Coordinates of C-alpha atoms and ligand atoms in Angstrom, one line a residue:
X144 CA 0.0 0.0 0.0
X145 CA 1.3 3.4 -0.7
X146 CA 2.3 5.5 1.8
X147 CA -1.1 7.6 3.3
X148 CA -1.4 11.3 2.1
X149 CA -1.8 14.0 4.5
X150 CA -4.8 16.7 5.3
X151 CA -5.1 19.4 6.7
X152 CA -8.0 20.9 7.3
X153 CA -8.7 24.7 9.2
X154 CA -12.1 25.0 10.3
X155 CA -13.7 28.6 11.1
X156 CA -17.2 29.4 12.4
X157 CA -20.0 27.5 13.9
X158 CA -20.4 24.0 15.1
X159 CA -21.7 23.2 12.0
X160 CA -18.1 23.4 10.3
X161 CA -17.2 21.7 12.9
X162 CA -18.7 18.7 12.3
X163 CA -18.8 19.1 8.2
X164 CA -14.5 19.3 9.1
X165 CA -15.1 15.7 10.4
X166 CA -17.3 14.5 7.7
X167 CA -14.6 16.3 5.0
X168 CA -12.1 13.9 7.0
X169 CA -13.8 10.4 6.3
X170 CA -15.0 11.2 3.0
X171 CA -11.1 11.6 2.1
X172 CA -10.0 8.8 4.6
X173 CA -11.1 6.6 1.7
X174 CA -8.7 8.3 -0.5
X175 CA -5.8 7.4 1.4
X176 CA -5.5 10.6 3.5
X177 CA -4.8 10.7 6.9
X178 CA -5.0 14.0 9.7
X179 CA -2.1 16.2 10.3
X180 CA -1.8 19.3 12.2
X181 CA 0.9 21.1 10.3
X182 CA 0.0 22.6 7.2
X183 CA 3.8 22.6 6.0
X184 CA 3.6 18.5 6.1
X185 CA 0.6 18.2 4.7
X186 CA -0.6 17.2 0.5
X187 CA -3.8 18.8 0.6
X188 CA -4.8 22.2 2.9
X189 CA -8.9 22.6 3.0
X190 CA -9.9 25.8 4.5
X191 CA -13.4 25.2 6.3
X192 CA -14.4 28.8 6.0
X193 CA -17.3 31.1 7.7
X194 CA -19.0 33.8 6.3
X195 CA -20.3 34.9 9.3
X196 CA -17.8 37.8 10.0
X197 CA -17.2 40.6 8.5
X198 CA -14.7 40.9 5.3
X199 CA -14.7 37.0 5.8
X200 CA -14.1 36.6 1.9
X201 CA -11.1 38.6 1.9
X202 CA -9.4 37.1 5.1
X203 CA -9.6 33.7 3.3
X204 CA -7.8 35.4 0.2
X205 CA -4.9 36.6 2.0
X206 CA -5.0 32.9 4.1
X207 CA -4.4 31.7 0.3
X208 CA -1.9 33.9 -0.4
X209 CA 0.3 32.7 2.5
X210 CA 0.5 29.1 0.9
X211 CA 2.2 30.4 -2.5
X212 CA 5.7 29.6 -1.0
X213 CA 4.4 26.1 0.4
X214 CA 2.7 25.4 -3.4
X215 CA 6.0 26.6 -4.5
X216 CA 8.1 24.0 -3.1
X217 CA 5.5 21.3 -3.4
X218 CA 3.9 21.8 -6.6
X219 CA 1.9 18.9 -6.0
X220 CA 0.3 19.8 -3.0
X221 CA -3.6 20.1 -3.6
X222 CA -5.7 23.4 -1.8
X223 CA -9.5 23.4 -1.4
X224 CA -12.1 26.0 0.3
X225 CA -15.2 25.1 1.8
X226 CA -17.9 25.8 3.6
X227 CA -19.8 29.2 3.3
X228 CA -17.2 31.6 1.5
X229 CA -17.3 28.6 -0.5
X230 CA -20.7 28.6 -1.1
X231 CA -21.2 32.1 -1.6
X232 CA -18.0 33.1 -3.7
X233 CA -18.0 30.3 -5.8
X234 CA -15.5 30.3 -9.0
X235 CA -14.5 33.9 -8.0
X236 CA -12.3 32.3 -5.4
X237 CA -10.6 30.3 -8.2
X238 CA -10.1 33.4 -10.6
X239 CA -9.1 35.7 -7.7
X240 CA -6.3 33.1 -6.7
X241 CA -5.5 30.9 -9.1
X242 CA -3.1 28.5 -6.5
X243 CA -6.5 27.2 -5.3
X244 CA -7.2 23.3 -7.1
X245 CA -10.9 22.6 -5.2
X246 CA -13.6 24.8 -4.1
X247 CA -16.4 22.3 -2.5
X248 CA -19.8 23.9 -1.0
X249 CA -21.3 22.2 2.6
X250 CA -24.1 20.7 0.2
X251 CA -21.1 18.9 -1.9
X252 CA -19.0 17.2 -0.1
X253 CA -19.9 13.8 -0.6
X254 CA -18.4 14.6 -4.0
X255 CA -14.6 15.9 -2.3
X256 CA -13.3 11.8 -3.5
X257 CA -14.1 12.4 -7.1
X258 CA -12.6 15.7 -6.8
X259 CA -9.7 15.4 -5.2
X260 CA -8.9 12.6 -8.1
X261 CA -9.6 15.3 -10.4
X262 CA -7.1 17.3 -8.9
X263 CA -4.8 14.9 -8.8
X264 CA -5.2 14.5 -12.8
X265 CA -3.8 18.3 -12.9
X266 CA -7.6 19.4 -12.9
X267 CA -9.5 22.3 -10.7
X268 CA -12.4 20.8 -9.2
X269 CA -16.0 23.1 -7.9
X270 CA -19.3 22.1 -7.0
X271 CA -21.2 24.8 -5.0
X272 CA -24.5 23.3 -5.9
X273 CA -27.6 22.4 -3.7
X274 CA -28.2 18.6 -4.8
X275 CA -30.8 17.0 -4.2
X276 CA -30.1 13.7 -2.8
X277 CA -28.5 13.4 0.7
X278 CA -25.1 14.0 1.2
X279 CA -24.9 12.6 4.7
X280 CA -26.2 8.9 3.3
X281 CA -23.0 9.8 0.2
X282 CA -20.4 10.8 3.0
X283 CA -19.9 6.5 3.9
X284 CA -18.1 6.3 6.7
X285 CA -15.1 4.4 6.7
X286 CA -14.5 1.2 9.1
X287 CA -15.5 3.0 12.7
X288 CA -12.9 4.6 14.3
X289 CA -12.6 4.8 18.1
X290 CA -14.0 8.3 19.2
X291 CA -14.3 10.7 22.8
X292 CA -17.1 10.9 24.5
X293 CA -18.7 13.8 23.1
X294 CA -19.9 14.3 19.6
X295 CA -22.2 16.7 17.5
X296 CA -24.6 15.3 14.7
X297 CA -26.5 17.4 12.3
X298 CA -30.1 17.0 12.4
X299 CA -31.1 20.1 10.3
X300 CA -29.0 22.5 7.9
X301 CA -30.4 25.8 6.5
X302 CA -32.5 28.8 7.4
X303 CA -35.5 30.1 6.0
X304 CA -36.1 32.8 9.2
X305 CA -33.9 35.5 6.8
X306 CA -32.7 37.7 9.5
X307 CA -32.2 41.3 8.1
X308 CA -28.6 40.5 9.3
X309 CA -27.5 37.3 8.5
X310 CA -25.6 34.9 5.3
X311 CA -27.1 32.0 7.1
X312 CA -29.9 31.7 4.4
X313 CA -28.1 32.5 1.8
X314 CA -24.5 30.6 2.4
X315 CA -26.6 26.9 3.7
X316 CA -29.4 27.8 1.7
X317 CA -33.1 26.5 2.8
X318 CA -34.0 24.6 6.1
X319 CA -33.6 20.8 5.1
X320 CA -34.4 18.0 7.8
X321 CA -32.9 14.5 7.9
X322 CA -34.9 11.7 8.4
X323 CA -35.2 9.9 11.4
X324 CA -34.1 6.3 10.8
X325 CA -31.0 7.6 9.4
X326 CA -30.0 10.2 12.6
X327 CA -31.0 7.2 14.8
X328 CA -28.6 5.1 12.7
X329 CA -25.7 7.5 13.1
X330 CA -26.2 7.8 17.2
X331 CA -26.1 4.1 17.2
X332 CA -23.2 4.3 15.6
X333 CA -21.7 7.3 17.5
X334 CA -22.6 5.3 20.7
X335 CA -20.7 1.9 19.6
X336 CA -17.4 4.0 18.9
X337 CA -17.3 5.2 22.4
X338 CA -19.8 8.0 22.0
X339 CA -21.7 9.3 25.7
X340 CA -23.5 12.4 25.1
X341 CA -24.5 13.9 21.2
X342 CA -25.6 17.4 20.1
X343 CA -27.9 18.0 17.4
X344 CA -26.6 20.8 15.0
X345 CA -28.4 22.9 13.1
X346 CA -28.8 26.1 12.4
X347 CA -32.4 26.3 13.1
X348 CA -32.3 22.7 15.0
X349 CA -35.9 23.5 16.8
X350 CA -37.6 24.4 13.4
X351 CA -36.7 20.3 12.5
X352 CA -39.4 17.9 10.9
X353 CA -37.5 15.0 9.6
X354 CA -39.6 12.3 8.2
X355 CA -40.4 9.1 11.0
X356 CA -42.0 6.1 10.2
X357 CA -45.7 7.6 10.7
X358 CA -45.6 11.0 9.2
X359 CA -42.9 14.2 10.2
X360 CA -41.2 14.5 13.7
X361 CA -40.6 17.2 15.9
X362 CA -37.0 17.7 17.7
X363 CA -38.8 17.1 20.9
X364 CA -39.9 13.5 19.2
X365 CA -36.4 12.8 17.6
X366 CA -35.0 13.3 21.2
X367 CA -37.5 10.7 22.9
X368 CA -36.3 8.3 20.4
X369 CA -32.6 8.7 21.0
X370 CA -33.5 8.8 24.6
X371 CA -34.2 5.1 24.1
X372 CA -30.9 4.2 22.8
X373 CA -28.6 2.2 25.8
X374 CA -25.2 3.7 26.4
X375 CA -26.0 6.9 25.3
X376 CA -26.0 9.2 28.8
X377 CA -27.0 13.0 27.5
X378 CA -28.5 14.8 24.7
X379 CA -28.2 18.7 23.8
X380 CA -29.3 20.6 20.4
X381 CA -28.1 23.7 19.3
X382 CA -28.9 26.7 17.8
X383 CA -32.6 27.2 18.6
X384 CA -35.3 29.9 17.0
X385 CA -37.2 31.5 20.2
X386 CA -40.4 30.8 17.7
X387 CA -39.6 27.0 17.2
X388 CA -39.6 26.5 20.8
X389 CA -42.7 23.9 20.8
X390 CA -44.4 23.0 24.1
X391 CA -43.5 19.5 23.5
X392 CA -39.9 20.6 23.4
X393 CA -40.6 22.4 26.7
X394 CA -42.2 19.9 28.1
X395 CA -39.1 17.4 27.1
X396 CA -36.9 19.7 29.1
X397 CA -39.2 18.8 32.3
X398 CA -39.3 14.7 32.0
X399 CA -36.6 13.6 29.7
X400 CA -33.5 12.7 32.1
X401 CA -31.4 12.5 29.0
X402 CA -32.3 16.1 27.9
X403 CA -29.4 18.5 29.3
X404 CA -30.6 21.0 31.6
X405 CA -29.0 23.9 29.0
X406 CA -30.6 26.0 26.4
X407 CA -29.0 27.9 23.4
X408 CA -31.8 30.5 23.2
X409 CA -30.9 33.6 20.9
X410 CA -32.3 36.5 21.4
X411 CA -30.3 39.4 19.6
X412 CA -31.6 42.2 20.9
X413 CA -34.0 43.6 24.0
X414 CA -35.7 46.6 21.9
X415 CA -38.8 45.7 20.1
X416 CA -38.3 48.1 17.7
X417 CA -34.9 46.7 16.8
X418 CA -36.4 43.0 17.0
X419 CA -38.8 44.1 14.2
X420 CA -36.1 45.8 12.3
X421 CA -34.1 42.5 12.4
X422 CA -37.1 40.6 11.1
X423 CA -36.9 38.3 13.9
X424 CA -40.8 38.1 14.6
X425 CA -41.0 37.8 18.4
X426 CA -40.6 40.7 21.2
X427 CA -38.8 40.9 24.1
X428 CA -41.8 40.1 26.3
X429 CA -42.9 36.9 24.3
X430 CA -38.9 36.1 24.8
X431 CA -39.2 36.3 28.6
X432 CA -42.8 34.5 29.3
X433 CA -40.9 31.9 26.9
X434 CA -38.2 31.4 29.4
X435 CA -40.6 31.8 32.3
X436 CA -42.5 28.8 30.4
X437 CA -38.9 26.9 30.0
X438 CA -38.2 27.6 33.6
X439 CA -41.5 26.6 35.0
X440 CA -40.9 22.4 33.1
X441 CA -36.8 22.6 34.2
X442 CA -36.0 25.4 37.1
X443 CA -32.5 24.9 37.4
X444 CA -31.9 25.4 33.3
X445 CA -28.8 27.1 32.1
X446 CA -30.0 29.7 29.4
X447 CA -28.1 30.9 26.9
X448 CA -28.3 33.2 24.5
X449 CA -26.5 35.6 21.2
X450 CA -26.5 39.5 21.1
X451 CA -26.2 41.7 18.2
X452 CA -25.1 45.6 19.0
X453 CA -25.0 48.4 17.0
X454 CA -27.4 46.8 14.8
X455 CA -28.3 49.6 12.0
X456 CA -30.8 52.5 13.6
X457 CA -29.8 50.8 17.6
X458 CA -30.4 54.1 19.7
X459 CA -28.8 54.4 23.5
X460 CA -32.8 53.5 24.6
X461 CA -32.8 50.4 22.6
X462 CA -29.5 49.2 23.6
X463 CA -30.9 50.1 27.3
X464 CA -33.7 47.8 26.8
X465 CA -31.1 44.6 25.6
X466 CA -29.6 45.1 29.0
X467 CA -32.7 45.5 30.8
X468 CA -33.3 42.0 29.5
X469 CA -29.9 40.8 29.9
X470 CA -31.0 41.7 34.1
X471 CA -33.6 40.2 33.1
X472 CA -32.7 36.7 31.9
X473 CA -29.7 36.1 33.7
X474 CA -27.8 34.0 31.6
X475 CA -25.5 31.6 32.6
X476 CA -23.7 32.0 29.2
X477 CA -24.2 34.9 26.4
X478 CA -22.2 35.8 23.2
X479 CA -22.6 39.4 22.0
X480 CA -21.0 40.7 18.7
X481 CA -20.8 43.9 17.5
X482 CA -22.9 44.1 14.5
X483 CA -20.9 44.1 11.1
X484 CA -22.3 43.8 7.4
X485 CA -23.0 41.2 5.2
X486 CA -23.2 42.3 1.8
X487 CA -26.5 41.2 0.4
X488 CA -28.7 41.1 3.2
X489 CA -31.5 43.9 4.2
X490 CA -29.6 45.5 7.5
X491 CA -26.2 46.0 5.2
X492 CA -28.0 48.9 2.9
X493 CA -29.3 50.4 6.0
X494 CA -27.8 54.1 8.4
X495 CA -25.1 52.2 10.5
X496 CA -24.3 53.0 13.9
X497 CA -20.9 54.7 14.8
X498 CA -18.3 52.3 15.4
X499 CA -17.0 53.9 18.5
X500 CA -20.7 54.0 20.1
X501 CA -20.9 50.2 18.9
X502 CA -17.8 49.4 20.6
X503 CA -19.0 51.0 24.0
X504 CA -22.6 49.8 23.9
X505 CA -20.6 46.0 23.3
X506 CA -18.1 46.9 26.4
X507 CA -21.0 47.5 28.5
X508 CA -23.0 44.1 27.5
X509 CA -20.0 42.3 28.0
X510 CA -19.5 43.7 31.6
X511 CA -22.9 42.7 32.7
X512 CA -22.9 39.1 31.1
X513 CA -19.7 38.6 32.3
X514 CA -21.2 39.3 35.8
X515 CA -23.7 37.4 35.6
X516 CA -22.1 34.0 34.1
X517 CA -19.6 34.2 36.6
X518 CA -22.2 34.6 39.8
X519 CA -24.2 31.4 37.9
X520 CA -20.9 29.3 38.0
X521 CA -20.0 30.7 41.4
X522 CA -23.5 29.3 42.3
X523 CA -22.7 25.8 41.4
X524 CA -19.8 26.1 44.7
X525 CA -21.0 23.4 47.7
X526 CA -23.6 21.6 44.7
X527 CA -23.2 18.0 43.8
X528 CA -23.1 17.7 39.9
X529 CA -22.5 15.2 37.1
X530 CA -19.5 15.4 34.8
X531 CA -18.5 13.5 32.2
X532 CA -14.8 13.1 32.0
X533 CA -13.6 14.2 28.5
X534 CA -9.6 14.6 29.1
X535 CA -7.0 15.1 31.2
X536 CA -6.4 18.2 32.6
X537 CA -3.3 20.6 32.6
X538 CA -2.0 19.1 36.0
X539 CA -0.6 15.7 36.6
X540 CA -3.7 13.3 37.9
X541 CA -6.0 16.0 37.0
X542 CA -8.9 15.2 34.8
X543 CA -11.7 17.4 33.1
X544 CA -15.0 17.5 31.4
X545 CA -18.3 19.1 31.9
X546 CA -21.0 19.1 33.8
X547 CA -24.9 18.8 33.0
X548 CA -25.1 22.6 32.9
X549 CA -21.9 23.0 30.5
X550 CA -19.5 24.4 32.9
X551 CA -16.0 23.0 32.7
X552 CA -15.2 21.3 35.6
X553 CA -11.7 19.5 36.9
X554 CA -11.0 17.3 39.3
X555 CA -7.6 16.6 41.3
X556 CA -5.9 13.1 41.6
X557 CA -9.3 11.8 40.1
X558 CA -9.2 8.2 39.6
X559 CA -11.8 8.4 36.5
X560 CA -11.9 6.9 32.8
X561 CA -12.4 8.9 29.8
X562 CA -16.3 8.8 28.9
X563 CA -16.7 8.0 32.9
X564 CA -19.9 10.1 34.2
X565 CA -19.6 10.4 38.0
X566 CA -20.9 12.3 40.1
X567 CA -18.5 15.4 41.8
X568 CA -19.0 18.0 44.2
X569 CA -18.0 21.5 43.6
X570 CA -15.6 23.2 45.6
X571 CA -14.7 26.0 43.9
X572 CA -14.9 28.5 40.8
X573 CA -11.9 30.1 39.3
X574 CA -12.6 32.5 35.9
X575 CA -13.1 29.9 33.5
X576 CA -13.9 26.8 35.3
X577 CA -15.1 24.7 38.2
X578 CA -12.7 22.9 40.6
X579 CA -14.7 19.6 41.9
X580 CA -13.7 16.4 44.0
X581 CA -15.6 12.5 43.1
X582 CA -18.9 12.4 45.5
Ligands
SAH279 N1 -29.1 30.2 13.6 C1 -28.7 30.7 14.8 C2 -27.3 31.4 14.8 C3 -26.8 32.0 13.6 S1 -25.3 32.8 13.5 C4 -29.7 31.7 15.4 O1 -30.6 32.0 14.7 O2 -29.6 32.1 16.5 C5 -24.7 32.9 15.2 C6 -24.8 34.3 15.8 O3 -24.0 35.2 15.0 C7 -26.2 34.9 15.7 O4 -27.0 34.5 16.8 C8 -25.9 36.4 15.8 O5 -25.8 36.8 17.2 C9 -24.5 36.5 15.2 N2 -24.5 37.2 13.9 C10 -25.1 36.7 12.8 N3 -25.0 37.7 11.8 C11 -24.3 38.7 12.4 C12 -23.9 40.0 11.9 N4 -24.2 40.4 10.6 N5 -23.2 40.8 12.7 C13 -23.0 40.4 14.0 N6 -23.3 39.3 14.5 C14 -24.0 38.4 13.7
SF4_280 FE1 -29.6 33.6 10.6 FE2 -30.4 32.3 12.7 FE3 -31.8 34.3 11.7 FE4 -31.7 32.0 10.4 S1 -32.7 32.3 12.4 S2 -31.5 34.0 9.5 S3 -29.6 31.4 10.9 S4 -29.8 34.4 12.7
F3S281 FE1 -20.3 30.7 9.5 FE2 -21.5 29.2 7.7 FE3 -21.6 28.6 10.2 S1 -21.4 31.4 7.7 S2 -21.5 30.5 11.3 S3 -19.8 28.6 9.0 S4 -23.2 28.4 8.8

């Protein structure tokens, strides 16, 4: 057999890439490539890019740019983009810079095998296209690998919400569900490989409706089904829609002991007016009786949540009314982002905010949710919580993973497994973790 080839693959943005990284990894696997870490070792470099950020086109062209010495001195080596810049730049990418052999979209890459032998035959290889058949069912996975503990499994790509900020629509294209069976069949299959807790991905994962064997499913029915696989300890889905949140997906959260006591719950913004202008069709007050409904089937829940500031037309009252619901809400963990364009969607054509004010109003939000997380971890001191054990920590004999709520957690001289769940008490809270000993 000839000696394996070598991939490297840079993954930016959501979980999403994440997982399509993995996916990207196996598909290629059957091509005689294995994983390196070092791009300067490696025969093919695939950027897994985002379009989520601002100028996120033109950071992947100058990322480009810096392989030209490495092509140089390896003419052979193969370089690919995917994901979303993918998607949305298409063939540009390979007229802007020409050293680039593949460009692969996230609906396409059940189709990276044939192209990679295309590139090998001196060819350049694209596919950006939204087929129709499945590409999870194409991307055959190779004979099962060991795997951690922990692992994510898209349930649901796509967005049809259209957010007056956001590529999401536009770079993943419409919402698509997969079926049932075939999610069920992949958390077996997770499970066998070592697998102890999974989270659905998607980037509308509440909106899913995969097909079951009597008619659509909700995410709240998908989840009582993998409850009933053995071996597998803990189930959590992310990205929710604050509309999508069913009652039977509330309800889940009260009587499903699987079902994480954590909650991804976007927001974006407290100000009504701002919430209309972002097209996001709820209001702050249907956002809070939500939570109070969440709160009232699972108390102890973890919210969550995204902020957008200095979203086009954001006055100092509407940013007042985000952290009035910030107070509100208490979150145990928030991300806030300064809002930037994204050429081709509604908010970029619209008055923008002053940079300077943006930067302040995302200062203060910071401040507050920074408050606030910490005094939620610091809450879990003298509590007796469940963590699974995911890896060794930076100390000799020290071990880590997370607990039910998400926190990191690490215990001294612990004599745990890998994939062990246990339960430890907590004993104290540093900035970015929880220091626990075995109960
Ligand atoms: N589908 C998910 C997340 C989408 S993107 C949802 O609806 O919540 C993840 C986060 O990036 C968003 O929640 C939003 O807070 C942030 N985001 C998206 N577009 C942005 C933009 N143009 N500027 C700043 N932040 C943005
Ligand atoms: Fe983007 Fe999420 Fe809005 Fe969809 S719901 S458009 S993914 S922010
Ligand atoms: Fe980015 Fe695409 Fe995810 S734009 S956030 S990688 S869906």
């Amino acid at each position: 057999m000839s000696k394996p080839k070598k991939l490297f693959i840079k993954t930016y943005g959501c979980q999403m890439n994440v997982y399509d990284s993995e996916r990207m990894a196996e598909a290629l696997g059957g091509q005689g490539y294995v994983e390196t870490q070092c791009a300067d070792d490696a025969d093919m470099i695939l950027l897994n890019t985002c379009h989520i950020r601002e100028k996120a086109a033109e950071k992947v062209y100058s990322e480009l740019g810096r392989f030209k010495g490495l092509k140089a001195e390896k003419p052979d080596l193969k370089i690919g983009v995917a994901g979303c810049v993918a998607q949305a730049e298409g063939e540009e990418i390979m007229r802007r810079q020409p050293l680039v052999d593949l460009v692969v979209g996230p609906q396409s890459y059940h189709r990276l095998p044939e192209m990679e032998a295309k590139t090998r035959q001196g060819g350049k290889a694209l596919n950006t296209d939204f087929p129709e058949e499945d590409k999870f069912e194409q991307l055959k996975k190779r004979p099962k690998a060991k795997r951690g503990p922990t692992a994510f499994l898209t349930v649901q790509e796509g967005c049809d919400k259209f957010c007056a900020f956001c590529v999401v629509p536009y770079t993943r294209g419409a919402e698509v569900s997969r079926p049932v069976d075939r999610i069920l069949s992949e958390a077996r299959d997770l499970v066998e490989r070592g697998v102890r807790e999974i989270t659905l991905l998607g980037q509308n994962v509440n909106a899913y409706h995969g097909a079951g064997p009597a008619g659509d499913m909700t995410l709240a029915q998908l989840i009582w089904q993998l409850d009933k696989i053995d071996g597998l300890e803990r189930i959590r889905f992310t990205t929710s829609h604050p509309n999508d949140m069913n009652d039977d997906l509330i309800e889940a959260h009260g009587t499903c002991d699987k079902l994480m006591p954590y909650l991804h719950l976007p927001v974006q913004s407290g100000s009504d007016r701002i919430l209309k202008r972002m097209n996001r069709s709820h209001t702050a007050e249907s956002y809070l009786r939500l939570i109070e409904r969440i709160r009232a089937a699972r108390p102890d829940i973890l919210m969550s949540g995204d902020f957008i500031v200095g979203f086009p037309e954001e006055s100092e009252a509407d940013f007042q009314a985000t952290l009035d619901l910030v107070e509100e809400v208490k979150y145990g963990y928030a991300y806030s982002f300064k809002y930037s364009t994204r050429p081709g969607t509604p908010a970029a054509e619209r008055p923008q905010v002053d940079p300077a004010e943006a930067d302040d109003r995302l200062q203060r939000l910071q401040a507050l949710i920074t408050r606030d997380q910490r005094s939620v971890q610091d809450s879990m001191v003298g509590r007796e919580v469940k963590v699974l054990f995911e890896k060794p920590g930076r100390l000799p004999g020290q071990m880590g993973g997370k607990s039910d709520y998400l926190h990191a957690v690490h215990v001294d001289d612990a004599d745990v497994e890998i994939g062990d769940l246990r339960r430890v008490r907590i004993v104290d809270s540093a900035a970015n973790s929880l220091r626990g000993v075995l109960a």
